[in-house]
Amino acid sequence: MIQIGGEAYLLLALLIFSSAGSVFTKLNNYDEDIFMPCNVLCSSNMVGAVLLSIFFREEVTVKNLESISKENWMWMVLGSVLYSVVGPFLYLTGLASTDVPTAAITQRMESLNFLFLSYIFLGASISSWTMVNASLTLCGIILAVISPVFWGDSVKVSTGALFILLSGYAFSSSLLISKKYLSKISVGVLAVFRVLLGSVLYHFLVLALGENLGNLYSSKLWIAMAPYGFVYVFGGQICWLLALQKASPISISMGTTFLFVLTLCWSAALLGVLPTTAQWIGSAFLVTSILSSVVEVRYKALESAQESAIKGELEEPLPIAAHTTTNSNPIHATAGDVSYKRSQSYGNEAGANRTWSTSAICSEVIVPVGDFDALSNEGGFKGF
């Protein structure tokens, strides 16, 4: 049997999610009445729910559901509404009225949002290097907006950009809830619950907005949404989970930092849309922040490797059986499952020694502004 490495799964996940915005824009431009945000989200979530339920059939059991406390159910519902409904709906609504480069730049605020929320609510420590990277990111976003003033033009902030900015707060809040309150929930249970709840609520949202239900069940929509849901709701999440299991931490950290660049490449390739002059200026700061993040990750990798080498000289290493998993199901884990303990170093150890947080089932990467991996468990993907 051909064995696929973790880096291959990581590459597939990044290619899938970096192209999501451009693919939706392409569909929306083709027929905005059929491929409107509610219809796309409702149908793709239904496809994803069926496929994820099959894939996680050993996780979604009565026993696992009964083990969830009432308090955790409350946080699951709140987090899922933010993750599956509010965030994606605001994002795609914004994307329908703005261009992908603007969306990609505005989305960079998500990392800053979560950085701030982690510091306030999780007590996360933030290094000086990360603060510098965060400052570069913020400068890039601001310059992308105000730099037209330097050429005598007026500052324009589109409604779409505001929607995307608000969606970032929803996704960051959802990730915070997952980390703080849902760390013991089965990944499979949470993944299926989120897409199921999203699908149900989108039906009500279609009715509340007075949209035509006939468009929601048109063959034209479902012919496109069957592969769309398979790739962007199901495939991306599974590739991401397998990447977390199989890829090294440094590969995860470095790979996710380039999502912004990949998003711009997809915009140019699929839509022929390139950043404006102002956006190129802002992007220069964002790319500088990304490169600085890569340097930081490499520096900490070398530092951790040196510490491990020194420690290895002082302590006899544990037997292999003491720190490897016997779990036969590669996608069976919770954030507290010791079978998937995160490696303490950034060396060459496989990602199978790392914990999978429930926040890792999201669908589009929150890109690091520094060693953001330590705060977000290799980032979060937001699904649509």
Short mmCIF file of C-alpha atoms in Angstrom, two decimals, residues 36-338:
data_model
loop_
_atom_site.label_atom_id
_atom_site.label_comp_id
_atom_site.label_asym_id
_atom_site.label_seq_id
_atom_site.Cartn_x
_atom_site.Cartn_y
_atom_site.Cartn_z
CA MET A 36 -25.63 32.71 -2.99
CA PRO A 37 -23.90 32.31 0.41
CA CYS A 38 -26.84 30.65 2.20
CA ASN A 39 -27.41 28.11 -0.56
CA VAL A 40 -23.73 27.23 -0.86
CA LEU A 41 -23.25 26.90 2.89
CA CYS A 42 -26.45 24.90 3.47
CA SER A 43 -25.88 22.39 0.68
CA SER A 44 -22.13 21.96 1.21
CA ASN A 45 -22.67 21.42 4.94
CA MET A 46 -25.27 18.74 4.18
CA VAL A 47 -22.80 16.94 1.91
CA GLY A 48 -20.06 17.32 4.50
CA ALA A 49 -22.31 16.12 7.33
CA VAL A 50 -23.11 12.87 5.51
CA LEU A 51 -19.48 12.16 4.64
CA LEU A 52 -18.12 13.14 8.06
CA SER A 53 -20.78 11.00 9.81
CA ILE A 54 -19.63 8.00 7.81
CA PHE A 55 -15.96 8.72 8.39
CA PHE A 56 -16.38 9.32 12.14
CA ARG A 57 -18.98 6.57 12.66
CA GLU A 58 -16.87 5.01 15.43
CA GLU A 59 -16.63 8.37 17.20
CA VAL A 60 -20.27 9.47 17.00
CA THR A 61 -21.74 6.99 19.46
CA VAL A 62 -24.44 7.24 22.10
CA LYS A 63 -21.79 6.67 24.77
CA ASN A 64 -19.72 9.64 23.57
CA LEU A 65 -22.80 11.85 23.31
CA GLU A 66 -24.00 10.93 26.81
CA SER A 67 -20.55 11.72 28.24
CA ILE A 68 -20.91 15.39 27.25
CA SER A 69 -22.06 17.56 30.15
CA LYS A 70 -24.89 20.10 29.85
CA GLU A 71 -22.37 22.91 30.19
CA ASN A 72 -20.28 21.51 27.34
CA TRP A 73 -23.39 21.12 25.20
CA MET A 74 -24.10 24.81 25.74
CA TRP A 75 -20.57 25.77 24.68
CA MET A 76 -20.75 23.35 21.74
CA VAL A 77 -23.92 25.01 20.48
CA LEU A 78 -22.53 28.52 20.91
CA GLY A 79 -19.17 27.66 19.35
CA SER A 80 -20.84 25.81 16.47
CA VAL A 81 -23.18 28.71 15.70
CA LEU A 82 -20.20 31.04 15.52
CA TYR A 83 -18.09 28.56 13.54
CA SER A 84 -20.65 27.07 11.17
CA VAL A 85 -23.18 29.87 10.70
CA VAL A 86 -22.15 33.38 11.73
CA GLY A 87 -18.52 33.26 10.58
CA PRO A 88 -18.98 31.53 7.19
CA PHE A 89 -22.14 33.50 6.35
CA LEU A 90 -20.47 36.86 7.06
CA TYR A 91 -17.34 35.78 5.18
CA LEU A 92 -19.08 34.61 2.01
CA THR A 93 -21.50 37.56 2.11
CA GLY A 94 -18.49 39.86 2.24
CA LEU A 95 -16.68 37.92 -0.46
CA ALA A 96 -19.70 38.26 -2.75
CA SER A 97 -19.23 42.04 -2.76
CA THR A 98 -15.44 42.40 -2.66
CA ASP A 99 -12.39 40.85 -4.30
CA VAL A 100 -10.28 37.97 -3.01
CA PRO A 101 -7.08 40.01 -2.37
CA THR A 102 -9.07 42.40 -0.15
CA ALA A 103 -10.57 39.42 1.67
CA ALA A 104 -7.15 37.77 2.11
CA ILE A 105 -5.65 40.92 3.59
CA THR A 106 -8.61 41.58 5.87
CA GLN A 107 -8.55 37.96 7.06
CA ARG A 108 -5.10 38.50 8.50
CA MET A 109 -6.84 40.30 11.36
CA GLU A 110 -7.98 36.89 12.61
CA SER A 111 -4.50 36.04 13.84
CA LEU A 112 -4.35 39.31 15.75
CA ASN A 113 -7.84 38.75 17.15
CA PHE A 114 -6.96 35.32 18.48
CA LEU A 115 -3.60 36.53 19.75
CA PHE A 116 -5.39 39.17 21.80
CA LEU A 117 -8.14 36.80 22.99
CA SER A 118 -5.59 34.14 23.96
CA TYR A 119 -3.67 36.65 26.02
CA ILE A 120 -6.81 37.94 27.79
CA PHE A 121 -8.77 34.71 28.33
CA LEU A 122 -6.18 31.91 28.18
CA GLY A 123 -3.26 33.69 29.80
CA ALA A 124 -1.03 32.83 26.84
CA SER A 125 2.44 34.31 26.84
CA ILE A 126 3.43 36.37 23.80
CA SER A 127 7.08 36.73 22.86
CA SER A 128 8.65 40.00 21.72
CA TRP A 129 9.28 38.42 18.33
CA THR A 130 5.59 37.59 17.98
CA MET A 131 4.68 41.17 18.94
CA VAL A 132 6.94 42.49 16.20
CA ASN A 133 5.34 40.16 13.66
CA ALA A 134 1.88 41.18 14.85
CA SER A 135 2.82 44.84 14.45
CA LEU A 136 4.01 44.20 10.88
CA THR A 137 0.74 42.44 10.13
CA LEU A 138 -1.31 45.32 11.53
CA CYS A 139 0.75 47.87 9.58
CA GLY A 140 0.21 45.86 6.40
CA ILE A 141 -3.56 45.81 6.86
CA ILE A 142 -3.71 49.54 7.66
CA LEU A 143 -1.47 50.51 4.73
CA ALA A 144 -3.55 48.42 2.33
CA VAL A 145 -6.51 50.59 3.33
CA ILE A 146 -5.04 54.09 3.69
CA SER A 147 -2.14 54.16 1.22
CA PRO A 148 -4.36 55.47 -1.67
CA VAL A 149 -4.28 58.78 0.21
CA PHE A 150 -0.60 59.10 -0.75
CA TRP A 151 -1.64 59.36 -4.41
CA GLY A 152 -4.47 61.80 -3.80
CA ASP A 153 -7.24 59.18 -3.73
CA SER A 154 -9.81 58.75 -1.00
CA VAL A 155 -9.87 55.92 1.51
CA LYS A 156 -12.52 53.35 0.64
CA VAL A 157 -13.62 50.58 2.98
CA SER A 158 -16.14 48.31 1.30
CA THR A 159 -19.08 46.74 3.07
CA GLY A 160 -17.69 43.37 2.04
CA ALA A 161 -14.43 44.03 3.89
CA LEU A 162 -16.40 44.92 7.04
CA PHE A 163 -18.36 41.66 6.80
CA ILE A 164 -15.12 39.72 6.47
CA LEU A 165 -13.63 41.58 9.43
CA LEU A 166 -16.67 40.68 11.55
CA SER A 167 -16.45 37.05 10.42
CA GLY A 168 -12.92 36.98 11.81
CA TYR A 169 -14.22 37.82 15.28
CA ALA A 170 -16.74 34.97 15.03
CA PHE A 171 -14.08 32.46 14.01
CA SER A 172 -11.61 33.65 16.66
CA SER A 173 -14.28 33.45 19.36
CA SER A 174 -15.24 29.94 18.22
CA LEU A 175 -11.62 28.81 18.37
CA LEU A 176 -11.27 30.31 21.84
CA ILE A 177 -14.37 28.44 23.04
CA SER A 178 -13.01 25.18 21.59
CA LYS A 179 -9.66 25.58 23.33
CA LYS A 180 -11.07 26.71 26.67
CA TYR A 181 -14.19 24.55 27.08
CA LEU A 182 -14.26 21.75 24.49
CA SER A 183 -10.79 20.25 24.75
CA LYS A 184 -12.15 16.90 25.98
CA ILE A 185 -14.83 16.51 23.32
CA SER A 186 -14.22 13.89 20.64
CA VAL A 187 -13.00 15.46 17.41
CA GLY A 188 -15.44 13.36 15.39
CA VAL A 189 -18.44 14.33 17.53
CA LEU A 190 -17.64 18.02 17.31
CA ALA A 191 -16.93 17.91 13.58
CA VAL A 192 -20.22 16.20 12.75
CA PHE A 193 -22.23 18.31 15.22
CA ARG A 194 -20.94 21.55 13.73
CA VAL A 195 -21.79 20.80 10.12
CA LEU A 196 -25.17 19.25 11.03
CA LEU A 197 -26.18 22.24 13.12
CA GLY A 198 -24.95 24.59 10.41
CA SER A 199 -26.98 22.82 7.75
CA VAL A 200 -30.17 22.96 9.83
CA LEU A 201 -29.74 26.62 10.78
CA TYR A 202 -29.03 27.63 7.19
CA HIS A 203 -32.43 26.23 6.19
CA PHE A 204 -34.04 28.58 8.71
CA LEU A 205 -31.82 31.44 7.56
CA VAL A 206 -32.94 30.95 3.96
CA LEU A 207 -36.55 31.21 5.13
CA ALA A 208 -35.83 34.21 7.38
CA LEU A 209 -34.20 36.09 4.51
CA GLY A 210 -37.15 35.36 2.27
CA GLU A 211 -35.02 33.54 -0.30
CA ASN A 212 -36.44 31.17 -2.88
CA LEU A 213 -36.36 27.61 -1.53
CA GLY A 214 -36.54 26.37 -5.10
CA ASN A 215 -33.02 27.67 -5.68
CA LEU A 216 -31.79 25.75 -2.63
CA TYR A 217 -32.99 22.45 -4.07
CA SER A 218 -32.22 23.12 -7.71
CA SER A 219 -30.25 20.47 -9.58
CA LYS A 220 -27.89 23.18 -10.80
CA LEU A 221 -26.83 23.93 -7.22
CA TRP A 222 -26.45 20.32 -6.09
CA ILE A 223 -24.50 19.19 -9.14
CA ALA A 224 -21.88 21.77 -8.16
CA MET A 225 -22.20 21.38 -4.39
CA ALA A 226 -21.64 17.61 -4.30
CA PRO A 227 -17.96 17.94 -5.32
CA TYR A 228 -17.66 21.32 -3.54
CA GLY A 229 -18.84 19.84 -0.22
CA PHE A 230 -16.65 16.78 -0.70
CA VAL A 231 -13.54 18.90 -1.25
CA TYR A 232 -14.06 21.95 0.97
CA VAL A 233 -16.06 20.58 3.92
CA PHE A 234 -14.99 16.94 4.08
CA GLY A 235 -11.70 16.55 2.18
CA GLY A 236 -10.00 19.61 3.58
CA GLN A 237 -10.77 18.72 7.19
CA ILE A 238 -9.60 15.13 6.81
CA CYS A 239 -6.39 16.20 5.05
CA TRP A 240 -5.80 18.71 7.85
CA LEU A 241 -6.30 16.13 10.59
CA LEU A 242 -4.00 13.65 8.86
CA ALA A 243 -1.42 16.41 8.42
CA LEU A 244 -1.59 17.14 12.15
CA GLN A 245 -1.08 13.46 12.87
CA LYS A 246 1.69 12.72 10.39
CA ALA A 247 3.57 15.96 9.67
CA SER A 248 6.23 17.42 11.93
CA PRO A 249 5.32 20.52 13.96
CA ILE A 250 7.79 22.67 12.06
CA SER A 251 6.22 21.63 8.74
CA ILE A 252 2.79 22.60 10.06
CA SER A 253 4.01 25.97 11.32
CA MET A 254 5.94 26.87 8.19
CA GLY A 255 3.30 25.54 5.79
CA THR A 256 0.43 27.50 7.26
CA THR A 257 2.33 30.78 7.13
CA PHE A 258 2.17 30.73 3.32
CA LEU A 259 -1.62 30.42 3.07
CA PHE A 260 -1.91 34.16 2.40
CA VAL A 261 0.44 33.92 -0.59
CA LEU A 262 -1.38 30.86 -1.92
CA THR A 263 -4.71 32.69 -1.67
CA LEU A 264 -3.38 35.53 -3.84
CA CYS A 265 -2.04 33.00 -6.35
CA TRP A 266 -5.45 31.31 -6.65
CA SER A 267 -7.09 34.71 -7.13
CA ALA A 268 -4.77 35.46 -10.04
CA ALA A 269 -5.07 31.98 -11.56
CA LEU A 270 -8.84 31.44 -11.30
CA LEU A 271 -10.19 34.99 -11.42
CA GLY A 272 -7.43 37.02 -13.04
CA VAL A 273 -7.61 39.41 -10.07
CA LEU A 274 -4.34 40.82 -8.75
CA PRO A 275 -3.83 43.12 -5.74
CA THR A 276 -4.03 46.86 -6.34
CA THR A 277 -1.02 49.12 -5.74
CA ALA A 278 -2.23 49.83 -2.21
CA GLN A 279 -2.73 46.14 -1.58
CA TRP A 280 0.76 45.33 -2.87
CA ILE A 281 2.17 47.79 -0.32
CA GLY A 282 0.18 46.21 2.49
CA SER A 283 1.03 42.72 1.24
CA ALA A 284 4.74 43.58 1.40
CA PHE A 285 4.42 44.10 5.15
CA LEU A 286 2.33 40.95 5.50
CA VAL A 287 4.88 38.86 3.60
CA THR A 288 7.65 40.36 5.76
CA SER A 289 5.70 39.23 8.82
CA ILE A 290 5.33 35.77 7.27
CA LEU A 291 9.05 35.49 6.53
CA SER A 292 9.86 36.68 10.03
CA SER A 293 7.54 33.97 11.37
CA VAL A 294 9.41 31.35 9.35
CA VAL A 295 12.74 32.59 10.74
CA GLU A 296 11.28 32.48 14.26
CA VAL A 297 10.08 28.90 13.78
CA ARG A 298 13.47 27.82 12.42
CA TYR A 299 15.28 29.58 15.27
CA LYS A 300 13.11 27.88 17.89
CA ALA A 301 13.55 24.55 16.11
CA LEU A 302 17.33 24.82 16.41
CA GLU A 303 17.04 26.02 19.99
CA SER A 304 14.76 23.11 20.94
CA ALA A 305 16.98 20.62 19.14
CA GLN A 306 19.99 21.86 21.10
CA GLU A 307 18.05 21.60 24.38
CA SER A 308 16.93 18.08 23.47
CA ALA A 309 20.50 17.09 22.63
CA ILE A 310 21.75 18.40 25.98
CA LYS A 311 18.90 16.70 27.82
CA GLY A 312 19.57 13.47 25.95
CA GLU A 313 23.11 13.45 27.23
CA LEU A 314 21.89 13.77 30.80
CA GLU A 315 18.94 11.40 30.72
CA GLU A 316 18.53 7.91 29.36
CA PRO A 317 15.82 7.96 26.65
CA LEU A 318 12.50 6.27 27.34
CA PRO A 319 11.65 3.01 25.57
CA ILE A 320 9.73 3.53 22.36
CA ALA A 321 6.63 1.88 23.81
CA ALA A 322 6.47 4.57 26.49
CA HIS A 323 5.77 7.40 24.10
CA THR A 324 4.06 5.91 21.07
CA THR A 325 0.41 5.15 20.50
CA THR A 326 -1.27 1.80 20.14
CA ASN A 327 -4.49 3.40 18.89
CA SER A 328 -5.37 1.71 15.59
CA ASN A 329 -7.72 4.47 14.45
CA PRO A 330 -5.67 7.39 13.08
CA ILE A 331 -8.53 9.86 13.54
CA HIS A 332 -9.61 8.78 17.03
CA ALA A 333 -8.53 11.45 19.46
CA THR A 334 -9.55 14.21 21.80
CA ALA A 335 -7.49 17.14 22.97
CA GLY A 336 -6.71 15.21 26.12
CA ASP A 337 -5.86 11.93 24.41
CA VAL A 338 -2.32 11.05 25.46
#
